[in-house]
Amino acid sequence: MAANYGLSGTFDGSEFHLTIGPLIITGFSDGDAVTVTRSQNLAAYRNGLDGATGRAIILDKSGTVEVRLLQTSSANDDLSALLNLDSLFLEGRTAYPISVTDFSGRTVLAASQCWLETLPPVAFSTAAVGERVWTFRAADLEMFIGGNN
């Protein structure tokens, strides 16, 4: 069987989009700008004395979406406004849709209900542009992890 050494696809960071509620987020930090993780495994299992295995489907579809922005990104202002709307005026009763889409490929990660779970730590440096890490909790995370074109 011949080896396939051809180009398998290309990721284009300019074709990556994140929306939270009405906001289109820009100004990402380099590296892993967005990380999406399910809270639970897909299933739990238990082995029996005779070696048989039983599996239980876990219905928890929640997860976290960690967003890394440059300190200089205006999206920090937008996310702060969402935070203040939720915590100061609506007393924690808001949830927003969230969508992570790679338009240079086929990956789509989305939830209809998310909220800010953790505020970013704030540090200032005289020698570098820092980053702000915003962590959202998604109640109903749906994930399609595809390749790139």
XYZ file of N, CA, C and O in Angstrom:
596
model
N 0.841 -1.170 0.000
C 0.000 0.000 0.000
C 0.891 1.239 0.000
O 1.811 1.373 0.805
N 0.624 2.165 -0.893
C 1.433 3.382 -1.015
C 1.100 4.367 0.090
O -0.052 4.520 0.487
N 2.132 5.036 0.571
C 1.940 6.061 1.602
C 1.367 7.323 0.968
O 1.672 7.650 -0.176
N 0.530 8.035 1.721
C -0.061 9.276 1.240
C 0.655 10.434 1.919
O 0.456 10.698 3.100
N 1.519 11.139 1.165
C 2.291 12.226 1.722
C 1.756 13.590 1.303
O 2.401 14.591 1.495
N 0.592 13.636 0.691
C 0.027 14.894 0.212
C -0.507 15.764 1.347
O -0.637 15.334 2.487
N -0.805 16.996 1.029
C -1.366 17.950 1.980
C -2.758 17.492 2.387
O -3.617 17.257 1.545
N -2.977 17.338 3.688
C -4.275 16.836 4.160
C -5.273 17.942 4.447
O -6.457 17.688 4.599
N -4.837 19.184 4.529
C -5.737 20.298 4.789
C -4.971 21.476 5.346
O -3.792 21.365 5.700
N -5.635 22.611 5.444
C -5.003 23.825 5.937
C -5.937 24.540 6.892
O -7.108 24.754 6.586
N -5.420 24.929 8.048
C -6.172 25.738 8.999
C -5.830 27.198 8.765
O -4.662 27.558 8.607
N -6.839 28.054 8.722
C -6.653 29.486 8.551
C -7.274 30.188 9.750
O -8.496 30.215 9.895
N -6.448 30.726 10.636
C -6.929 31.373 11.849
C -7.865 32.544 11.597
O -8.702 32.871 12.445
N -7.772 33.169 10.411
C -8.676 34.281 10.102
C -10.089 33.779 9.785
O -11.019 34.579 9.713
N -10.247 32.477 9.596
C -11.551 31.890 9.301
C -12.195 31.255 10.536
O -13.192 30.548 10.434
N -11.604 31.498 11.677
C -12.105 30.989 12.955
C -12.987 32.071 13.576
O -12.584 33.230 13.676
N -14.217 31.698 14.001
C -15.154 32.686 14.539
C -15.750 32.205 15.857
O -16.107 31.031 15.998
N -15.852 33.143 16.805
C -16.486 32.890 18.094
C -17.553 33.946 18.313
O -17.277 35.142 18.194
N -18.772 33.505 18.604
C -19.841 34.429 18.965
C -20.387 34.029 20.323
O -20.519 32.838 20.634
N -20.676 35.031 21.139
C -21.309 34.839 22.443
C -22.473 35.806 22.494
O -22.266 37.026 22.471
N -23.686 35.266 22.522
C -24.859 36.123 22.448
C -24.782 36.959 21.181
O -24.522 36.435 20.103
N -24.945 38.278 21.288
C -24.892 39.132 20.097
C -23.480 39.540 19.695
O -23.296 40.249 18.716
N -22.468 39.090 20.439
C -21.100 39.562 20.243
C -20.297 38.658 19.320
O -20.314 37.436 19.460
N -19.562 39.265 18.415
C -18.553 38.561 17.624
C -17.219 38.892 18.275
O -16.821 40.060 18.328
N -16.545 37.881 18.803
C -15.329 38.082 19.585
C -14.118 38.110 18.669
O -13.956 37.246 17.799
N -13.251 39.105 18.868
C -12.002 39.236 18.110
C -10.886 39.587 19.092
O -11.144 39.845 20.260
N -9.671 39.607 18.598
C -8.528 39.994 19.421
C -7.975 38.863 20.260
O -7.545 39.056 21.394
N -7.957 37.665 19.687
C -7.485 36.483 20.408
C -5.991 36.530 20.662
O -5.224 37.097 19.885
N -5.573 35.884 21.737
C -4.170 35.692 22.040
C -3.628 34.580 21.149
O -4.394 33.780 20.600
N -2.311 34.514 20.998
C -1.720 33.441 20.198
C -1.777 32.125 20.977
O -2.116 32.102 22.149
N -1.468 31.047 20.319
C -1.545 29.730 20.969
C -2.974 29.208 20.939
O -3.704 29.429 19.988
N -3.367 28.522 21.992
C -4.722 27.963 22.080
C -5.690 29.068 22.477
O -5.985 29.274 23.653
N -6.218 29.794 21.491
C -7.071 30.954 21.741
C -8.403 30.555 22.369
O -8.930 31.272 23.212
N -8.948 29.427 21.956
C -10.214 28.940 22.511
C -10.070 27.444 22.776
O -9.615 26.698 21.911
N -10.466 27.032 23.975
C -10.440 25.615 24.341
C -11.829 25.228 24.817
O -12.386 25.868 25.712
N -12.390 24.183 24.212
C -13.726 23.706 24.566
C -13.587 22.297 25.128
O -12.970 21.437 24.501
N -14.178 22.068 26.316
C -14.033 20.788 26.998
C -15.367 20.355 27.588
O -16.028 21.150 28.257
N -15.744 19.108 27.353
C -16.932 18.541 28.000
C -16.647 18.293 29.471
O -15.536 17.938 29.856
N -17.660 18.459 30.321
C -17.497 18.277 31.766
C -17.354 16.814 32.155
O -16.672 16.489 33.125
N -18.008 15.933 31.430
C -18.032 14.514 31.778
C -17.591 13.666 30.588
O -17.646 14.101 29.442
N -17.196 12.439 30.885
C -16.981 11.461 29.823
C -18.311 11.167 29.145
O -19.377 11.464 29.692
N -18.269 10.539 27.996
C -19.497 10.197 27.289
C -20.242 9.048 27.955
O -21.459 8.948 27.859
N -19.504 8.180 28.627
C -20.118 7.020 29.276
C -19.275 6.612 30.474
O -18.089 6.923 30.549
N -19.911 5.919 31.406
C -19.214 5.315 32.538
C -19.305 3.795 32.363
O -20.225 3.294 31.716
N -18.354 3.091 32.916
C -18.402 1.635 32.772
C -18.066 0.975 34.096
O -17.507 1.571 35.001
N -18.436 -0.290 34.163
C -18.081 -1.095 35.327
C -17.850 -2.515 34.841
O -18.636 -3.068 34.077
N -16.741 -3.077 35.304
C -16.413 -4.446 34.944
C -16.944 -5.398 36.009
O -16.867 -5.102 37.209
N -17.456 -6.524 35.560
C -17.944 -7.549 36.473
C -16.846 -8.537 36.845
O -15.763 -8.551 36.260
N -17.133 -9.362 37.808
C -16.192 -10.361 38.295
C -15.765 -11.314 37.189
O -14.615 -11.747 37.137
N -16.682 -11.595 36.263
C -16.371 -12.538 35.188
C -15.761 -11.855 33.956
O -15.568 -12.483 32.928
N -15.457 -10.539 34.053
C -14.831 -9.836 32.944
C -15.809 -9.109 32.034
O -15.387 -8.394 31.131
N -17.114 -9.296 32.247
C -18.103 -8.586 31.443
C -18.055 -7.094 31.802
O -17.720 -6.722 32.923
N -18.378 -6.253 30.834
C -18.363 -4.807 31.050
C -19.748 -4.249 30.768
O -20.354 -4.552 29.749
N -20.224 -3.419 31.699
C -21.477 -2.698 31.495
C -21.165 -1.230 31.270
O -20.190 -0.696 31.792
N -21.979 -0.580 30.486
C -21.751 0.826 30.150
C -23.019 1.622 30.424
O -24.114 1.193 30.102
N -22.854 2.788 31.038
C -23.962 3.699 31.294
C -23.689 5.013 30.569
O -22.621 5.612 30.744
N -24.624 5.436 29.750
C -24.480 6.694 29.018
C -24.645 7.846 29.992
O -25.585 7.871 30.790
N -23.753 8.818 29.937
C -23.824 10.001 30.791
C -24.563 11.086 30.022
O -24.162 11.459 28.915
N -25.641 11.576 30.585
C -26.493 12.543 29.902
C -26.038 13.987 30.071
O -26.552 14.880 29.405
N -25.082 14.241 30.935
C -24.565 15.590 31.159
C -23.847 16.080 29.903
O -22.827 15.532 29.505
N -24.379 17.092 29.268
C -23.789 17.658 28.048
C -23.133 19.006 28.312
O -22.826 19.747 27.394
N -22.916 19.339 29.588
C -22.314 20.629 29.909
C -20.820 20.610 29.614
O -20.220 19.554 29.424
N -20.243 21.800 29.588
C -18.816 21.911 29.341
C -18.331 23.311 29.590
O -19.100 24.194 29.980
N -17.047 23.521 29.360
C -16.463 24.841 29.518
C -15.889 25.321 28.190
O -15.444 24.518 27.362
N -15.930 26.632 28.029
C -15.321 27.288 26.875
C -14.380 28.338 27.443
O -14.812 29.290 28.088
N -13.089 28.124 27.234
C -12.072 29.043 27.727
C -11.594 29.903 26.565
O -11.179 29.380 25.530
N -11.694 31.216 26.732
C -11.369 32.172 25.673
C -10.179 33.012 26.125
O -10.237 33.651 27.180
N -9.109 33.000 25.330
C -7.904 33.773 25.646
C -7.823 34.968 24.701
O -7.682 34.799 23.490
N -7.916 36.159 25.297
C -7.862 37.391 24.525
C -6.609 38.180 24.867
O -6.111 38.111 26.003
N -6.122 38.949 23.914
C -5.066 39.895 24.211
C -5.595 40.926 25.201
O -6.776 41.290 25.158
N -4.752 41.408 26.056
C -5.113 42.460 27.008
C -5.670 43.679 26.269
O -6.548 44.374 26.776
N -5.215 43.903 25.056
C -5.584 45.077 24.279
C -6.874 44.912 23.478
O -7.340 45.858 22.852
N -7.483 43.737 23.498
C -8.679 43.462 22.701
C -9.903 44.201 23.241
O -10.193 44.153 24.434
N -10.636 44.843 22.356
C -11.874 45.518 22.769
C -12.958 44.517 23.170
O -13.944 44.895 23.806
N -12.773 43.230 22.824
C -13.738 42.205 23.246
C -13.766 42.075 24.768
O -14.781 41.655 25.331
N -12.682 42.445 25.445
C -12.698 42.449 26.914
C -13.771 43.401 27.440
O -14.463 43.092 28.406
N -13.928 44.549 26.797
C -14.975 45.498 27.177
C -16.361 44.882 26.992
O -17.234 45.017 27.860
N -16.544 44.210 25.840
C -17.840 43.590 25.549
C -18.177 42.493 26.561
O -19.311 42.404 27.033
N -17.188 41.656 26.892
C -17.435 40.581 27.854
C -17.662 41.142 29.253
O -18.480 40.604 30.013
N -16.986 42.224 29.600
C -17.243 42.879 30.883
C -18.668 43.423 30.933
O -19.329 43.351 31.975
N -19.139 43.959 29.825
C -20.514 44.459 29.769
C -21.518 43.317 29.957
O -22.516 43.474 30.682
N -21.259 42.147 29.325
C -22.129 40.983 29.537
C -22.137 40.570 31.003
O -23.179 40.268 31.578
N -20.951 40.557 31.599
C -20.825 40.202 33.009
C -21.639 41.154 33.878
O -22.408 40.724 34.740
N -21.483 42.448 33.664
C -22.196 43.423 34.480
C -23.697 43.367 34.263
O -24.468 43.517 35.211
N -24.124 43.130 33.035
C -25.552 42.982 32.770
C -26.124 41.822 33.562
O -27.169 41.937 34.202
N -25.399 40.704 33.550
C -25.868 39.502 34.239
C -25.797 39.649 35.758
O -26.753 39.362 36.468
N -24.671 40.117 36.272
C -24.482 40.109 37.725
C -25.085 41.317 38.432
O -25.518 41.207 39.578
N -25.132 42.459 37.772
C -25.627 43.655 38.447
C -27.106 43.927 38.214
O -27.792 44.416 39.098
N -27.603 43.626 37.018
C -28.968 43.996 36.684
C -29.931 42.814 36.628
O -31.067 42.917 37.045
N -29.463 41.701 36.113
C -30.367 40.558 35.918
C -30.152 39.466 36.955
O -30.763 38.412 36.886
N -29.257 39.700 37.904
C -29.017 38.812 39.043
C -28.792 37.354 38.659
O -29.358 36.436 39.238
N -27.954 37.148 37.648
C -27.577 35.794 37.268
C -28.637 35.015 36.513
O -28.580 33.789 36.462
N -29.579 35.695 35.900
C -30.658 34.994 35.198
C -30.474 34.963 33.686
O -31.379 34.548 32.969
N -29.330 35.382 33.195
C -29.131 35.384 31.750
C -28.250 34.222 31.316
O -27.369 33.787 32.041
N -28.524 33.741 30.156
C -27.694 32.737 29.499
C -27.689 33.085 28.016
O -28.720 33.480 27.461
N -26.543 32.952 27.399
C -26.376 33.355 26.014
C -26.005 32.154 25.160
O -25.350 31.229 25.632
N -26.361 32.185 23.872
C -25.833 31.152 22.978
C -24.353 31.416 22.711
O -23.899 32.563 22.762
N -23.628 30.354 22.457
C -22.206 30.464 22.131
C -21.932 29.559 20.935
O -22.531 28.483 20.815
N -21.054 30.005 20.052
C -20.737 29.234 18.859
C -19.265 29.419 18.505
O -18.779 30.544 18.443
N -18.583 28.308 18.300
C -17.195 28.291 17.852
C -17.198 27.568 16.507
O -17.577 26.403 16.433
N -16.795 28.276 15.435
C -16.872 27.701 14.096
C -15.569 27.925 13.353
O -15.051 29.042 13.318
N -15.047 26.854 12.776
C -13.863 26.928 11.935
C -14.334 26.891 10.482
O -14.657 25.835 9.956
N -14.397 28.064 9.841
C -14.883 28.142 8.467
C -13.837 27.669 7.454
O -14.151 27.538 6.274
N -12.606 27.403 7.898
C -11.626 26.805 6.991
C -11.671 25.283 7.109
O -10.884 24.586 6.483
N -12.604 24.792 7.906
C -12.762 23.355 8.109
C -14.201 23.022 8.414
O -15.119 23.713 7.965
N -14.389 21.982 9.211
C -15.738 21.488 9.472
C -16.061 21.395 10.962
O -17.052 20.792 11.340
N -15.272 21.998 11.835
C -15.527 21.936 13.267
C -16.530 23.008 13.674
O -16.369 24.178 13.319
N -17.563 22.565 14.407
C -18.569 23.475 14.958
C -18.867 23.025 16.384
O -19.212 21.867 16.630
N -18.713 23.951 17.327
C -18.978 23.702 18.739
C -19.984 24.757 19.174
O -19.764 25.946 18.948
N -21.086 24.344 19.799
C -22.126 25.325 20.118
C -22.937 24.900 21.329
O -23.016 23.712 21.664
N -23.529 25.892 21.965
C -24.471 25.666 23.061
C -25.505 26.783 23.018
O -25.180 27.918 22.653
N -26.725 26.486 23.386
C -27.761 27.517 23.388
C -27.784 28.296 24.700
O -28.373 29.361 24.771
N -27.120 27.761 25.738
C -27.115 28.420 27.039
C -25.711 28.393 27.638
O -25.206 27.334 28.001
N -25.094 29.561 27.745
C -23.806 29.666 28.423
C -23.794 30.925 29.266
O -24.584 31.843 29.058
N -22.923 30.933 30.241
C -22.773 32.094 31.122
C -21.332 32.161 31.579
O -20.606 31.172 31.552
N -20.922 33.341 31.985
C -19.565 33.535 32.458
C -19.399 32.836 33.794
O -20.134 33.081 34.739
N -18.436 31.925 33.859
C -18.208 31.155 35.074
C -17.072 31.725 35.919
O -17.154 31.747 37.138
N -16.013 32.190 35.278
C -14.841 32.678 35.996
C -14.335 33.956 35.344
O -14.184 34.014 34.125
N -14.062 34.946 36.163
C -13.447 36.174 35.667
C -11.975 35.930 35.365
O -11.324 35.127 36.034
N -11.432 36.655 34.399
C -10.013 36.474 34.118
C -9.153 37.117 35.190
O -9.503 38.179 35.712
N -8.033 36.487 35.526
C -7.073 37.176 36.376
C -6.519 38.383 35.610
O -6.379 38.321 34.393
N -6.228 39.442 36.304
C -5.723 40.648 35.657
C -4.314 40.922 36.173
O -4.107 41.051 37.374
N -3.370 40.976 35.247
C -1.983 41.300 35.574
C -1.493 42.310 34.546
O -1.949 42.320 33.403
N -0.584 43.157 34.960
C -0.005 44.159 34.075
C 1.505 43.982 34.065
O 2.111 43.736 35.091
N 2.086 44.110 32.882
C 3.526 43.957 32.729
C 4.079 45.171 32.002
O 3.405 45.738 31.138
N 5.278 45.549 32.324
C 5.917 46.663 31.619
C 6.618 46.204 30.349
O 7.028 47.020 29.543
N 6.735 44.880 30.164
C 7.534 44.376 29.046
C 6.746 43.567 28.022
O 7.318 43.123 27.040
N 5.449 43.348 28.249
C 4.708 42.491 27.323
C 3.218 42.803 27.366
O 2.704 43.294 28.371
N 2.537 42.483 26.278
C 1.079 42.563 26.248
C 0.562 41.290 26.904
O 0.940 40.186 26.513
N -0.277 41.441 27.902
C -0.802 40.287 28.613
C -2.007 39.691 27.920
O -2.397 40.099 26.822
N -2.603 38.716 28.574
C -3.826 38.119 28.048
C -4.856 38.028 29.157
O -4.527 38.027 30.336
N -6.111 37.955 28.749
C -7.234 37.794 29.664
C -7.913 36.478 29.299
O -8.252 36.247 28.139
N -8.102 35.614 30.291
C -8.692 34.298 30.057
C -10.092 34.283 30.669
O -10.247 34.321 31.890
N -11.099 34.256 29.815
C -12.495 34.235 30.209
C -12.994 32.798 30.133
O -12.798 32.124 29.120
N -13.663 32.322 31.182
C -14.164 30.948 31.196
C -15.683 30.965 31.279
O -16.259 31.543 32.198
N -16.314 30.314 30.306
C -17.764 30.206 30.238
C -18.185 28.777 30.529
O -17.484 27.825 30.173
N -19.334 28.614 31.151
C -19.956 27.311 31.364
C -21.093 27.192 30.350
O -21.901 28.101 30.205
N -21.131 26.086 29.629
C -22.193 25.811 28.660
C -23.051 24.679 29.193
O -22.523 23.646 29.617
N -24.353 24.874 29.192
C -25.264 23.868 29.743
C -25.508 22.713 28.781
O -25.724 21.580 29.214
N -25.477 22.973 27.497
C -25.909 21.993 26.503
C -24.970 21.971 25.301
O -25.364 22.203 24.180
N -23.723 21.665 25.564
C -22.673 21.724 24.557
C -22.849 20.630 23.501
O -22.968 19.453 23.814
N -22.857 21.069 22.243
C -22.877 20.146 21.110
C -21.567 20.318 20.358
O -21.128 21.445 20.127
N -20.961 19.196 19.988
C -19.635 19.261 19.368
C -19.576 18.409 18.101
O -19.938 17.248 18.125
N -19.129 19.040 17.020
C -18.747 18.304 15.823
C -17.306 18.691 15.522
O -17.013 19.837 15.227
N -16.425 17.739 15.664
C -14.993 17.975 15.493
C -14.586 17.435 14.128
O -14.495 16.217 13.947
N -14.409 18.327 13.186
C -14.080 17.932 11.830
C -12.662 18.296 11.459
O -11.942 18.952 12.218
N -12.285 17.917 10.277
C -10.961 18.255 9.755
C -11.001 19.600 9.056
O -11.957 20.355 9.150
N -9.920 19.903 8.317
C -9.822 21.151 7.570
C -9.745 20.867 6.076
O -9.318 19.799 5.657
N -10.159 21.833 5.305
C -10.186 21.705 3.852
C -8.794 21.742 3.267
O -7.879 22.232 3.807
